[in-house]
PDB file of C-alpha atoms in Angstrom:
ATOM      1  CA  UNK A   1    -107.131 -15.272 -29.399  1.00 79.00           C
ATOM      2  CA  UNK A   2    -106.491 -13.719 -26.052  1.00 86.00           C
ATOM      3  CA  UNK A   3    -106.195  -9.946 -25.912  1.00 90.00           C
ATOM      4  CA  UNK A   4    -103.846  -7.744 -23.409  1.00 90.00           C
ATOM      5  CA  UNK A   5    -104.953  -4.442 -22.746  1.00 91.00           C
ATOM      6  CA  UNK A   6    -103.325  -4.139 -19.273  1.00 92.00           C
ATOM      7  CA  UNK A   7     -99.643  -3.259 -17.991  1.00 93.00           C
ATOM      8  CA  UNK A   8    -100.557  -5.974 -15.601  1.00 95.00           C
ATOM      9  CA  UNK A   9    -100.908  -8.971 -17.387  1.00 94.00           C
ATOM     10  CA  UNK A  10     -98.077 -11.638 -16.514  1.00 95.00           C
ATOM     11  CA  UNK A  11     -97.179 -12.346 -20.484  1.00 96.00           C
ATOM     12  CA  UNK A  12     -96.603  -8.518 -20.504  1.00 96.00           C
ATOM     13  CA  UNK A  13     -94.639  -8.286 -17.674  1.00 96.00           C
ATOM     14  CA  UNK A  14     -92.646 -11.723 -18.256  1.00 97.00           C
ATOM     15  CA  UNK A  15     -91.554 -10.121 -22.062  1.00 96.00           C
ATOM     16  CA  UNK A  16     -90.470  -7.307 -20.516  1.00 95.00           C
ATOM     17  CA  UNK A  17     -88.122  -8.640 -18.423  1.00 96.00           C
ATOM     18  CA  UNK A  18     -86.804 -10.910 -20.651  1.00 96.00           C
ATOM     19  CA  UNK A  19     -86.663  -7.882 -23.117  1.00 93.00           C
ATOM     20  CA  UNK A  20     -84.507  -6.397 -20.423  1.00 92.00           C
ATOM     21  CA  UNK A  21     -82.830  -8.731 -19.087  1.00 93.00           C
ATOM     22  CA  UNK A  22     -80.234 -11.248 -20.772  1.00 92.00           C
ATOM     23  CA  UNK A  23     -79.807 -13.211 -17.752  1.00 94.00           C
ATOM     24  CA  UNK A  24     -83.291 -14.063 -17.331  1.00 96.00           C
ATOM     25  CA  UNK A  25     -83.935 -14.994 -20.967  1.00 95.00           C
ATOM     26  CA  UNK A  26     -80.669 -17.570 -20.657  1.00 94.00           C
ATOM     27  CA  UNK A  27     -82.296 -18.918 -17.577  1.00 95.00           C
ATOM     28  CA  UNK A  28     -85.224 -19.592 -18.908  1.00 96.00           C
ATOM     29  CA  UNK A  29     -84.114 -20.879 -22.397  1.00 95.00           C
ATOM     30  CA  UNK A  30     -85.973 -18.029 -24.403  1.00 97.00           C
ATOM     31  CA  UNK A  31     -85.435 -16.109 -27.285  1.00 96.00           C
ATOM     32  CA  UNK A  32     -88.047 -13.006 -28.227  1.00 96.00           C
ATOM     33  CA  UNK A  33     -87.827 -12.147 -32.036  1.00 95.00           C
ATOM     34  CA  UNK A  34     -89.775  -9.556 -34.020  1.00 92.00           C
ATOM     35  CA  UNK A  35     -90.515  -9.443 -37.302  1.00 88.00           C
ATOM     36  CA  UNK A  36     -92.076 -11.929 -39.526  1.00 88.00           C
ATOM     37  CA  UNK A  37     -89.411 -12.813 -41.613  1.00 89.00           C
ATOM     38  CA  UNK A  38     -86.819 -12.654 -38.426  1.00 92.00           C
ATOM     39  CA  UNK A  39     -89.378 -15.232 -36.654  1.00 93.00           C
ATOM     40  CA  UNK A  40     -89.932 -17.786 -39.743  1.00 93.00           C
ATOM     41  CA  UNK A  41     -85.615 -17.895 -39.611  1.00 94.00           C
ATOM     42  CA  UNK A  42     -85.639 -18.227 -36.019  1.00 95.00           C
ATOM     43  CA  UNK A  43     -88.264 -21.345 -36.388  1.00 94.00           C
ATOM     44  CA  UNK A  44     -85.946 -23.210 -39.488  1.00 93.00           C
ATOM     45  CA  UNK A  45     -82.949 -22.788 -37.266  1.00 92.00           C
ATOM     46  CA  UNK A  46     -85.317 -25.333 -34.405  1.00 92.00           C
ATOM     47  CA  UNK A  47     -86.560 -22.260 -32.192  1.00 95.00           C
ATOM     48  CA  UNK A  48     -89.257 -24.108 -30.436  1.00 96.00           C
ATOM     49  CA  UNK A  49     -92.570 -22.010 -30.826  1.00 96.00           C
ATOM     50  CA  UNK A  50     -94.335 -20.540 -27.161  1.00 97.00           C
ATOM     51  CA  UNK A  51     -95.914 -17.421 -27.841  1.00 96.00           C
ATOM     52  CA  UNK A  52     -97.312 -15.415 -30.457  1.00 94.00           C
ATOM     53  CA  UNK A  53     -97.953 -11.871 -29.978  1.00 94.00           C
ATOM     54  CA  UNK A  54     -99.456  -9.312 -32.029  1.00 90.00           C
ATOM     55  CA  UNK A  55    -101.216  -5.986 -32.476  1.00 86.00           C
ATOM     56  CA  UNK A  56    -104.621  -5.393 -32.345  1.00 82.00           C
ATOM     57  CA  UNK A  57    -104.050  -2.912 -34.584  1.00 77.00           C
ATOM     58  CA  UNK A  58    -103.034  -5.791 -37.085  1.00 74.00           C
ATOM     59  CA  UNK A  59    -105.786  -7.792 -38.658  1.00 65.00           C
ATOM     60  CA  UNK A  60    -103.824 -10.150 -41.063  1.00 61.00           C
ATOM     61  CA  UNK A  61    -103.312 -13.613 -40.329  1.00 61.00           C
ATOM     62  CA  UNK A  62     -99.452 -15.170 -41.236  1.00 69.00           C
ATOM     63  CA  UNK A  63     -99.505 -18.770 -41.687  1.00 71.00           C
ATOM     64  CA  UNK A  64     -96.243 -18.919 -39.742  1.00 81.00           C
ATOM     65  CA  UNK A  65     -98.966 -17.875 -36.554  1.00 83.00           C
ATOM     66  CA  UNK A  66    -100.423 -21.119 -36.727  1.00 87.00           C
ATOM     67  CA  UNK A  67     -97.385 -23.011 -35.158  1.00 91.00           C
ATOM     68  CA  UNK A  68     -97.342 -21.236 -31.794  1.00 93.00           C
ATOM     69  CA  UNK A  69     -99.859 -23.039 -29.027  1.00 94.00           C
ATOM     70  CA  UNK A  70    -100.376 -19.882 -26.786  1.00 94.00           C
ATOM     71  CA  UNK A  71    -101.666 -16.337 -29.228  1.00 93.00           C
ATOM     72  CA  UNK A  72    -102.766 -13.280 -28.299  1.00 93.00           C
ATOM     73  CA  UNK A  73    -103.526  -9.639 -29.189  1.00 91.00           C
ATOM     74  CA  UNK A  74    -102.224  -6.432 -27.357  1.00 92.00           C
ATOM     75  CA  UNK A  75    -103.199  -2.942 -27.599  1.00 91.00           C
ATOM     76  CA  UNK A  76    -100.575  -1.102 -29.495  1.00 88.00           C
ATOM     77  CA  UNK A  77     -99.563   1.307 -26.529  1.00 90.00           C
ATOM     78  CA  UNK A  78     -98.451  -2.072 -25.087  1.00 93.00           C
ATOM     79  CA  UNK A  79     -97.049  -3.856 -28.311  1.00 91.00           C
ATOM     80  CA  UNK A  80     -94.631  -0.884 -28.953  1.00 90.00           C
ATOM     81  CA  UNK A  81     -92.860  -1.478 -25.441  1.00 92.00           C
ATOM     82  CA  UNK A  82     -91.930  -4.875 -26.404  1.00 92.00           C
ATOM     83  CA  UNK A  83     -90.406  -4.045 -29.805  1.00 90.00           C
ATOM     84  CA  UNK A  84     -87.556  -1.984 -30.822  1.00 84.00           C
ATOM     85  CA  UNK A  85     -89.098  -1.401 -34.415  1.00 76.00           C
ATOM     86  CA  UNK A  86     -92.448   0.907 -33.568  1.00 67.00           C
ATOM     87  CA  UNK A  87     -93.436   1.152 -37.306  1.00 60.00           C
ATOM     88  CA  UNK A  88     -93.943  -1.948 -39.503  1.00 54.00           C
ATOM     89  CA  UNK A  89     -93.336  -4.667 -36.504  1.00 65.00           C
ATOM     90  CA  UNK A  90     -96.869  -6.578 -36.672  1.00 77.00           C
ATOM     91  CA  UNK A  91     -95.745  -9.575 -34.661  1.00 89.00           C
ATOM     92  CA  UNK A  92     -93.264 -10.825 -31.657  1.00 93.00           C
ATOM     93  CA  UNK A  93     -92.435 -14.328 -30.897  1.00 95.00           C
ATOM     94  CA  UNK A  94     -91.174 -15.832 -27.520  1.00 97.00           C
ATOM     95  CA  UNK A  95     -89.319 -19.387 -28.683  1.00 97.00           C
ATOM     96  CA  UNK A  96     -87.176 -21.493 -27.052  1.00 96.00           C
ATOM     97  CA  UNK A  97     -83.581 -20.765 -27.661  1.00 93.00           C
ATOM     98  CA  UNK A  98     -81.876 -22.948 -29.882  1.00 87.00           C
ATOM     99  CA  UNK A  99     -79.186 -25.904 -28.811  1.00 83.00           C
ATOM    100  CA  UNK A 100     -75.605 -24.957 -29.383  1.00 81.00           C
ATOM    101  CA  UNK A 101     -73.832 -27.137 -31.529  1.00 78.00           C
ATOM    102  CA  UNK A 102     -70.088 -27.681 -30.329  1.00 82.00           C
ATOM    103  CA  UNK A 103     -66.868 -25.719 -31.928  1.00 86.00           C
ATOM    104  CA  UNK A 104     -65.908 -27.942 -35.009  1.00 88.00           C
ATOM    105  CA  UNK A 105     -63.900 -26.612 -37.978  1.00 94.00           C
ATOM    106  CA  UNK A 106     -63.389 -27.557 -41.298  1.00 95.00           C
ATOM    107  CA  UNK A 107     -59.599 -27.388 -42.515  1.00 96.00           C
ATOM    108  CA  UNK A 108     -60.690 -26.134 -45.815  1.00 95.00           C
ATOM    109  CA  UNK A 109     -63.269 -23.280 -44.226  1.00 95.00           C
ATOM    110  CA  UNK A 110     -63.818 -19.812 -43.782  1.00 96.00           C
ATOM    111  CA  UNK A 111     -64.250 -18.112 -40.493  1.00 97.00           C
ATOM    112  CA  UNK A 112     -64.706 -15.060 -38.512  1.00 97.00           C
ATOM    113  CA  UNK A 113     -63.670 -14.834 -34.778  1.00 97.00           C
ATOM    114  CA  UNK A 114     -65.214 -11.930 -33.542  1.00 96.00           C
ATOM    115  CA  UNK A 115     -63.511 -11.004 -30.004  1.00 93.00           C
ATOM    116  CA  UNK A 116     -64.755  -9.601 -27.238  1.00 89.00           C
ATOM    117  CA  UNK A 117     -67.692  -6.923 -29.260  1.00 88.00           C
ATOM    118  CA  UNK A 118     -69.724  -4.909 -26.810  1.00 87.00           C
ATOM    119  CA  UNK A 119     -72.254  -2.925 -29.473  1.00 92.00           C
ATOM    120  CA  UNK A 120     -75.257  -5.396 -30.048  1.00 93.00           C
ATOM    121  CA  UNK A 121     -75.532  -3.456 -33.079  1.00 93.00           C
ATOM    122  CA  UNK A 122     -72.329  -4.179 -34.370  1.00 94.00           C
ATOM    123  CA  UNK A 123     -72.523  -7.885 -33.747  1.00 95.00           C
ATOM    124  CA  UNK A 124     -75.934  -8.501 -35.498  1.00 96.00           C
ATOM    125  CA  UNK A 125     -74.409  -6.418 -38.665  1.00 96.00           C
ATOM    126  CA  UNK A 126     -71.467  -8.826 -38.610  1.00 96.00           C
ATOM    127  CA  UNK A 127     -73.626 -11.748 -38.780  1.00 97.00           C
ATOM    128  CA  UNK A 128     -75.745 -10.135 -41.538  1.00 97.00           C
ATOM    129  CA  UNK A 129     -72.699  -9.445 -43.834  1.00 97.00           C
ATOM    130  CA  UNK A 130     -71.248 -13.073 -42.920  1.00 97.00           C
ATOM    131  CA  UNK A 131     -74.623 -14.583 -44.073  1.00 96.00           C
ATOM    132  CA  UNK A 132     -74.573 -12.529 -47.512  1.00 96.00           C
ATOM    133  CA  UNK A 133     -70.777 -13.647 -48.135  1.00 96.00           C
ATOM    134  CA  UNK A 134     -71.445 -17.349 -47.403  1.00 95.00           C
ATOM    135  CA  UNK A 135     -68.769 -18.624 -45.134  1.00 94.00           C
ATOM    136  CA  UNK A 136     -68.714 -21.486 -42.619  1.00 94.00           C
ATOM    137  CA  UNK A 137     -69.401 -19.893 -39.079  1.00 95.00           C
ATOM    138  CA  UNK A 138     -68.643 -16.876 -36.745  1.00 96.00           C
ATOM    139  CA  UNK A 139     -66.952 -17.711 -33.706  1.00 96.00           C
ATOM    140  CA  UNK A 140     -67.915 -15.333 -30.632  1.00 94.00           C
ATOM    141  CA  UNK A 141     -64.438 -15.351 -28.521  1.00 92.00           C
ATOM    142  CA  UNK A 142     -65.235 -14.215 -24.981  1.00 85.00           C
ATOM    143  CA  UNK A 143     -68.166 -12.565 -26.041  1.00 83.00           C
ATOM    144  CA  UNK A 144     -69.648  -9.143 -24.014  1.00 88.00           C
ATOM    145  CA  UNK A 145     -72.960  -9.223 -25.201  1.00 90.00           C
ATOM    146  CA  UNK A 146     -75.671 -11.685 -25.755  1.00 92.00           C
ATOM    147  CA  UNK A 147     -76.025 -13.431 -28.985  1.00 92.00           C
ATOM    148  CA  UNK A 148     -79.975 -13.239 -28.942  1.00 94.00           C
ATOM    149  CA  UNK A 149     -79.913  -9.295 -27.586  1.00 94.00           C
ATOM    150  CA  UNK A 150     -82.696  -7.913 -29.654  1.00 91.00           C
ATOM    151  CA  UNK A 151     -80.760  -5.675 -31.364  1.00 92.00           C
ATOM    152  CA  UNK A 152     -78.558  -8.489 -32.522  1.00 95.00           C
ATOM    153  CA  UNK A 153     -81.924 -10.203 -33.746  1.00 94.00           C
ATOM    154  CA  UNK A 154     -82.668  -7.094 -35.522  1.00 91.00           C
ATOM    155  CA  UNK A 155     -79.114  -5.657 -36.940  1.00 93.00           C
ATOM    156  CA  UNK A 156     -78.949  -8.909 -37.980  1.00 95.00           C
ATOM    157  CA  UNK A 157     -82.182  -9.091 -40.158  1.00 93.00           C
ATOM    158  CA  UNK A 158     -82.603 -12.933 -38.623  1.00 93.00           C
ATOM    159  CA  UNK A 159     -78.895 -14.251 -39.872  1.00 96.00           C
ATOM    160  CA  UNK A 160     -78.197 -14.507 -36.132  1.00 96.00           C
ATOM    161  CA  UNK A 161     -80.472 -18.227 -36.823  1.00 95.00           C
ATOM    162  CA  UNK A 162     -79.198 -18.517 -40.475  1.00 93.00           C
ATOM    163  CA  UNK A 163     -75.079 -18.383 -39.530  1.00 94.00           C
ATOM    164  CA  UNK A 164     -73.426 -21.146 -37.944  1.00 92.00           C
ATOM    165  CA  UNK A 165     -72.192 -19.654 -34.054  1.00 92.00           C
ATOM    166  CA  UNK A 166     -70.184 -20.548 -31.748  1.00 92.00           C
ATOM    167  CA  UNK A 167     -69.062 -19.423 -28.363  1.00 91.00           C
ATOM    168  CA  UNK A 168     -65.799 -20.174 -27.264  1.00 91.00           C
ATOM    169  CA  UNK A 169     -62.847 -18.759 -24.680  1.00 92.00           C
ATOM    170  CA  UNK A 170     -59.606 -17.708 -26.376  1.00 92.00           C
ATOM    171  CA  UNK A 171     -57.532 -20.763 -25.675  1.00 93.00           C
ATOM    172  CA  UNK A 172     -60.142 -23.243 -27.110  1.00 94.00           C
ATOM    173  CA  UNK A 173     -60.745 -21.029 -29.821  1.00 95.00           C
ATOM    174  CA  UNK A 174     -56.858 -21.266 -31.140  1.00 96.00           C
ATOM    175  CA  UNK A 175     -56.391 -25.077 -30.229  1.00 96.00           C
ATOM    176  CA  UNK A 176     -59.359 -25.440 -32.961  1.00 96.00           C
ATOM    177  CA  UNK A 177     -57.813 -23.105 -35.180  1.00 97.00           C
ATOM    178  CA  UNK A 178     -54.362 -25.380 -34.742  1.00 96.00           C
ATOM    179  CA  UNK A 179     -56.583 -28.820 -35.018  1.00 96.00           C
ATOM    180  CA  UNK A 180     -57.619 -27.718 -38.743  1.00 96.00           C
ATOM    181  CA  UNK A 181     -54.607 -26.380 -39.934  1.00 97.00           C
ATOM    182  CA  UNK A 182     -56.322 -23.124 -40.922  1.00 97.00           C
ATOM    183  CA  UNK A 183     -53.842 -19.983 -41.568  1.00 96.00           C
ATOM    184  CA  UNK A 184     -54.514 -17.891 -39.358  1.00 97.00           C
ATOM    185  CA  UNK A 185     -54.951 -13.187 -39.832  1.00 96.00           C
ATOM    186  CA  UNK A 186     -55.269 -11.139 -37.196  1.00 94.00           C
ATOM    187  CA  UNK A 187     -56.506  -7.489 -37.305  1.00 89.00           C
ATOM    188  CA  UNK A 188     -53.356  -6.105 -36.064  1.00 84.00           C
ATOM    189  CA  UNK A 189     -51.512  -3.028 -37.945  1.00 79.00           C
ATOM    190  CA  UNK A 190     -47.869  -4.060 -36.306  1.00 83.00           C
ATOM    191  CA  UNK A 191     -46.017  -5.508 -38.818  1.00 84.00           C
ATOM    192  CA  UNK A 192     -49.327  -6.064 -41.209  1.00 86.00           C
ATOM    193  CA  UNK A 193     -49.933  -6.935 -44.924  1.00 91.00           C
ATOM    194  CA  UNK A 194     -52.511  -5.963 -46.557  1.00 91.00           C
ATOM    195  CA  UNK A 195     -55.469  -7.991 -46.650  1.00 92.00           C
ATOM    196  CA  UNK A 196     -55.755  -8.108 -50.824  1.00 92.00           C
ATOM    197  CA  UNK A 197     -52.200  -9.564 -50.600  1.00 92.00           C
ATOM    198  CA  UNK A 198     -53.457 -12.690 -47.479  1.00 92.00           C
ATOM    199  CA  UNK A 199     -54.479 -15.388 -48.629  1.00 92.00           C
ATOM    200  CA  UNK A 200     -57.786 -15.458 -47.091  1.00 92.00           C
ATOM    201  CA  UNK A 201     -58.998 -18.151 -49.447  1.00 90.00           C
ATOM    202  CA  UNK A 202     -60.057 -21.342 -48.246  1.00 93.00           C
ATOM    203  CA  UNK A 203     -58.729 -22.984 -45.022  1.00 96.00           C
ATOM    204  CA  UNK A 204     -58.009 -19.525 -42.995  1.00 96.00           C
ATOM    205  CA  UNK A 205     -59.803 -17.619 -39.529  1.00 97.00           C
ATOM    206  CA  UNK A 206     -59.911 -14.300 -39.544  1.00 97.00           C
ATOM    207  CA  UNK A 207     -59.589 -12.328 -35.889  1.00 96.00           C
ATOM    208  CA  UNK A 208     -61.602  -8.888 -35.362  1.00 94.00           C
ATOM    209  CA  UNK A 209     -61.101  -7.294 -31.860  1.00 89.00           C
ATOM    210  CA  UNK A 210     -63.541  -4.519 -29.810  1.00 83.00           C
ATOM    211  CA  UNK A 211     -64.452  -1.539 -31.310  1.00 72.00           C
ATOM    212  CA  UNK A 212     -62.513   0.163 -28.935  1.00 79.00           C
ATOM    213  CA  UNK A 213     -59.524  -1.818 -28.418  1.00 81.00           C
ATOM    214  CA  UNK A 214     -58.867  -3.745 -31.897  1.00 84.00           C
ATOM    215  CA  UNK A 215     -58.080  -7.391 -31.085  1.00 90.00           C
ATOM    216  CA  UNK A 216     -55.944  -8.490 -28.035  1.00 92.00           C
ATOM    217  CA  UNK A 217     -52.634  -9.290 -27.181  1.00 91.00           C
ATOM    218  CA  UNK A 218     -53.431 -12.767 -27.192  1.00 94.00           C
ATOM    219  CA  UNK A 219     -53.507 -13.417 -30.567  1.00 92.00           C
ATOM    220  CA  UNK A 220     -50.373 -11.813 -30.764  1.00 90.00           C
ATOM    221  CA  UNK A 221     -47.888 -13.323 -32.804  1.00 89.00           C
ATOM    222  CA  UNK A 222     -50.209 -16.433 -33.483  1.00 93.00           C
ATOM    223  CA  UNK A 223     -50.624 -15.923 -37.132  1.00 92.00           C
ATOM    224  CA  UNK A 224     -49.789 -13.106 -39.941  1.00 93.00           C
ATOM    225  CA  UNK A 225     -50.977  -9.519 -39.182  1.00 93.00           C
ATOM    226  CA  UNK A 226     -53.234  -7.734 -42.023  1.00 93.00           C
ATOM    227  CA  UNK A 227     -54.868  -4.674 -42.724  1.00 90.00           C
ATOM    228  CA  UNK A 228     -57.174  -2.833 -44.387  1.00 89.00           C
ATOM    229  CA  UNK A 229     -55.817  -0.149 -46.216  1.00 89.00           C
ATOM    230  CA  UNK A 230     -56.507   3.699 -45.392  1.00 85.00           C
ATOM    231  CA  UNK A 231     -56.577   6.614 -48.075  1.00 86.00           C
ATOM    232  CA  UNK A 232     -58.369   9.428 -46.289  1.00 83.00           C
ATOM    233  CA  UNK A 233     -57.534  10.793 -43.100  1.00 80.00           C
ATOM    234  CA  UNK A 234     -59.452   7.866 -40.919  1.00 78.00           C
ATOM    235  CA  UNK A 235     -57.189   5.253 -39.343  1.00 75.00           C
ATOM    236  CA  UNK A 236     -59.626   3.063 -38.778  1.00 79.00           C
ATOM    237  CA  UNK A 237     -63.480   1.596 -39.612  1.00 86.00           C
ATOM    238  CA  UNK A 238     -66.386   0.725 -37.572  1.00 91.00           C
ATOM    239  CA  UNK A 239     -65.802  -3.197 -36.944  1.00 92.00           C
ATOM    240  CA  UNK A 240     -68.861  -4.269 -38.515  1.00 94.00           C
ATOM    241  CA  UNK A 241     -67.782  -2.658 -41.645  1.00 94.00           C
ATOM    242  CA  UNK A 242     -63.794  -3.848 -41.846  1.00 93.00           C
ATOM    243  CA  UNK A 243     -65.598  -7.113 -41.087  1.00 95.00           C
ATOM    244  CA  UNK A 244     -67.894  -7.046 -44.091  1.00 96.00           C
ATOM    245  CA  UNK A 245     -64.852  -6.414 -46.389  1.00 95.00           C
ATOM    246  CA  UNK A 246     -62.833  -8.960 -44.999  1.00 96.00           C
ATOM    247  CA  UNK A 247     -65.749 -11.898 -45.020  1.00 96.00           C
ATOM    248  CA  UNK A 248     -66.179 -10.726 -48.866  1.00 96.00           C
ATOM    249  CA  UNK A 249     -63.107 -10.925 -49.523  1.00 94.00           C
ATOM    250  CA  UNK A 250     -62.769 -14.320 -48.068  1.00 94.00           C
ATOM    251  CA  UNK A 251     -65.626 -14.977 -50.307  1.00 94.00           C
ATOM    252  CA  UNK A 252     -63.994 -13.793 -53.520  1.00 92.00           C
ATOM    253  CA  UNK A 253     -60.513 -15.938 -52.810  1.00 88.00           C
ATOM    254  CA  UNK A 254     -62.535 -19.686 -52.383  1.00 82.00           C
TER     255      UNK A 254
END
């Protein structure tokens, strides 16, 4: 296995730009993923394996190493500027980034349409909660941030690879919604029902808007208007939370 002890080596300074830079990883058609159990989803999901890299400071050998063609060993000073986890992280993988299937809903599905979120954080949460609750895909309408951001990869704790995602602008995202005949709820609080009285059983799409500026006019008068009820003095919930609540309770109405 080839070891990096230098700030100079090329495999150092390519993931570092590509850790940097989302632009660069989409050009090149590369995802980097820490974590064993993050990399072993991103592999079943058909991440092509390119490089393994790992801590000298880590001595065990994971099966799931054998796969990748190019290994090697860096000095820990060097490992921790390539992974946003400093403790516990004993691997990172450069794969290739997997093919994007195109939008296609099921009439009697589930979804999420999450529009326009800026906070990596946020987004990989979603995905996590949307992988626990089981339903058919998120849909990423006009996203602002990069679906394989690291901290997406990590929030996400690998469901990024495990949920079905699409990308799609507004108006293709509705015609699809209007193809299925899915019912569809929009975050709004104008004129809004609560979401235990929706029927956000099977066949229905969900919108969530920005964590600044809930969803936008667009979906405006497209479909019924919930909410989730407030009892304390809060108006509102961090979106990756009101969308954990609403995927479950999608989950519970099926």
């Amino acid at each position: 296995m080839l070891t990096i002890s230098s700030t100079q080596n090329q495999l150092f300074k390519q993931c570092r730009v590509w850790l940097e830079k989302s632009r660069k990883r989409k050009e090149d058609g590369v995802v980097l993923v820490e974590g064993l159990h993050e990399i072993e989803c991103a592999i079943r999901a058909g991440c092509k394996p390119l490089h393994w890299i790992q801590s000298t400071d880590f001595s065990e050998v994971a099966l799931v190493k054998e796969q990748f063609p190019n290994c090697a060993a860096m000095a820990p000073a060097l490992f921790d500027q390539l992974v946003i986890r400093k403790s516990g992280q004993v691997a990172l993988a450069v794969l290739g980034t997997p093919l994007e299937l195109p939008l296609s809903l099921n009439p009697k599905g589930c979804y999420l349409v999450v529009e326009s979120v800026e906070k990596p954080g946020n987004l990989g949460a979603i995905l996590r909660s949307a992988d626990a609750a089981g339903i058919e895909a998120v849909i990423l309408c006009d996203p602002r941030v990069d679906r394989y951001n690291p901290q997406v990869i990590r929030n996400s704790v690998g469901a990024v690879f495990s949920v079905p995602l699409w990308s799609a602008p507004h108006d293709e995202v509705w015609e699809a919604i209007q193809s299925a005949g899915l019912r569809l709820y929009s975050t709004y609080m104008e004129n809004s029902q609560s979401f235990w009285e929706a029927d956000l059983g099977s066949g229905c799409a969900v919108v969530i808007g920005t964590e600044h500026e809930g969803v936008s006019p667009f979906w405006k008068g497209k479909g019924q208007n919930v909410q989730i009820p407030m009892n304390g003095q809060v108006d509102s919930l961090n979106v990756s939370v009101a969308a954990a609540l609403l995927v479950f309770e999608m989950a519970r109405r099926r």
